[in-house]
Amino acid sequence: MSKKRIVIIGAGVSGLTTAVQLLKQKKGYHVTIAAKHFPGELTGEYTSPWAGANWRSLASITDKRQQEFDKKTLIYFFELVKAKPIEETGVMNVDGFEYWDELPGKNFIEPWFSNFCPGYRHLRKEELPDGVKFGVTFKTVTINPSVYLKFLLNTFLALGGNIERKEFLHLQDAILANTDIVINCTGLHSRTLGGVQDTNVYAVRGQTVVVELPPKHVTWTFARNQLLTDPIGTYVIPRNNGEVILGGTYIENDYTTIPDPIIAESIIRRCLTTRPDLLPVGQKELKIKRHGVGLRPVRKGGIRIEAEWINSSLDGSKRVLVCHNYGHGGYGYQSSYGAALYLIEIMEKSLNIERRKALKL
Ligand code: FAD
């Protein structure tokens, strides 16, 4: 039987992870990634290089699907850390901290991952930074996007995948004569891509400051849960090469990609106030490497992972399976592996149903 030909639109963390897992887990597919941007490029149109990134699940206590994605992905990252050198993957183990500015109320519910993340516990009073009323710690990972995206791309190529640089105005443009399946991983652009035009997708602007510190000086990541009305948050995410990300904003429907110097100053001040130990002893100020702005592809209703058949010829004689994997918001890395496996599962289910129909079973 000839291999099914799959075109994946998008080379962000969603497209690359899906592509690698398709070739790793399943035989019988010929996979091409076609995208406007690839790892190594920095532009406001491509979210993945701008991420922190860490695993800090935001799934609500009732969202079992998202919990499952995040859980599978953290296990995958822990295994990756054991299996491959950090220089190759950019993924490293760290201690995670969540801080709250208010004491938990009577109805406080532990985060869903309290039973799952190793080392989860409440912080003792003497471990809390000034101004912080409550906190928890757990073992987690951080990911250096530029290293990890290249690792995914190299893995994909080594497994026999193909790449092509192309911009599509419409999903139909990705359906060549011999295409069987199209997988849409266009992130924020699913809002405008013809044939998708999902108005539930919108940008949430994230501004960050990247500083340079001695490698291994920061072995922890934190996020401070402040009042929800404040669009400037406070978080720190270290990378394997001494770069440390200070964040950051979460501003809905803001598509500006130029960093705001006043916001940058505020981010630095907040991070240093929460964790003054960011500064090595004797160092007076942080060394800024660059400023960044990325647009999170948030989707009302959560990530869209669905499959649909579309006619690829006017007379309806050829049908192509279109699968979607977009709308990962601020959690595209931490859910990437679990979401990709789910996409492959529903893709194969749709193919099996069609096969059975054709055989009239
Ligand atoms: P993208 O990375 O945007 O990739 C889209 C791809 O599709 C690109 O290759 C693009 O060229 C291609 N494309 C789009 N349209 C077309 C077209 N018409 N034709 C051809 N190609 C097209 N997530 C975490 O898990 N943890 C974190 O700590 C974290 N921190 C973040 C911090 C910031 C400041 C930001 C901005 C994001 C953060 N995120 C984090 C979120 C994460 O970065 C995103 O969820 C993720 O990168 C989305 O990836 P994607 O592959 O879906 O989209």
Coordinates of C-alpha atoms in Angstrom, one line a residue, residues 208-213 243-244 246 261 264-265 267-269 283 285-292:
T208 CA 9.4 39.9 28.2
V209 CA 13.0 41.0 29.0
V210 CA 15.9 38.5 28.4
V211 CA 18.8 39.0 30.8
E212 CA 22.1 37.3 31.0
L213 CA 23.3 35.7 34.2
E243 CA 19.7 33.5 29.6
V244 CA 16.8 34.2 32.0
L246 CA 11.7 38.0 33.0
P261 CA 10.3 50.5 27.6
A264 CA 10.1 46.6 30.5
E265 CA 11.3 48.6 33.5
I267 CA 8.9 43.8 34.7
I268 CA 12.5 44.0 35.9
R269 CA 11.5 45.9 39.1
Q283 CA 26.3 42.6 41.0
E285 CA 22.1 45.5 38.1
L286 CA 20.9 43.0 35.6
K287 CA 22.5 42.7 32.2
I288 CA 19.8 43.0 29.6
K289 CA 20.4 40.9 26.5
R290 CA 17.2 41.8 24.5
H291 CA 13.6 42.7 24.8
G292 CA 10.8 40.5 23.3

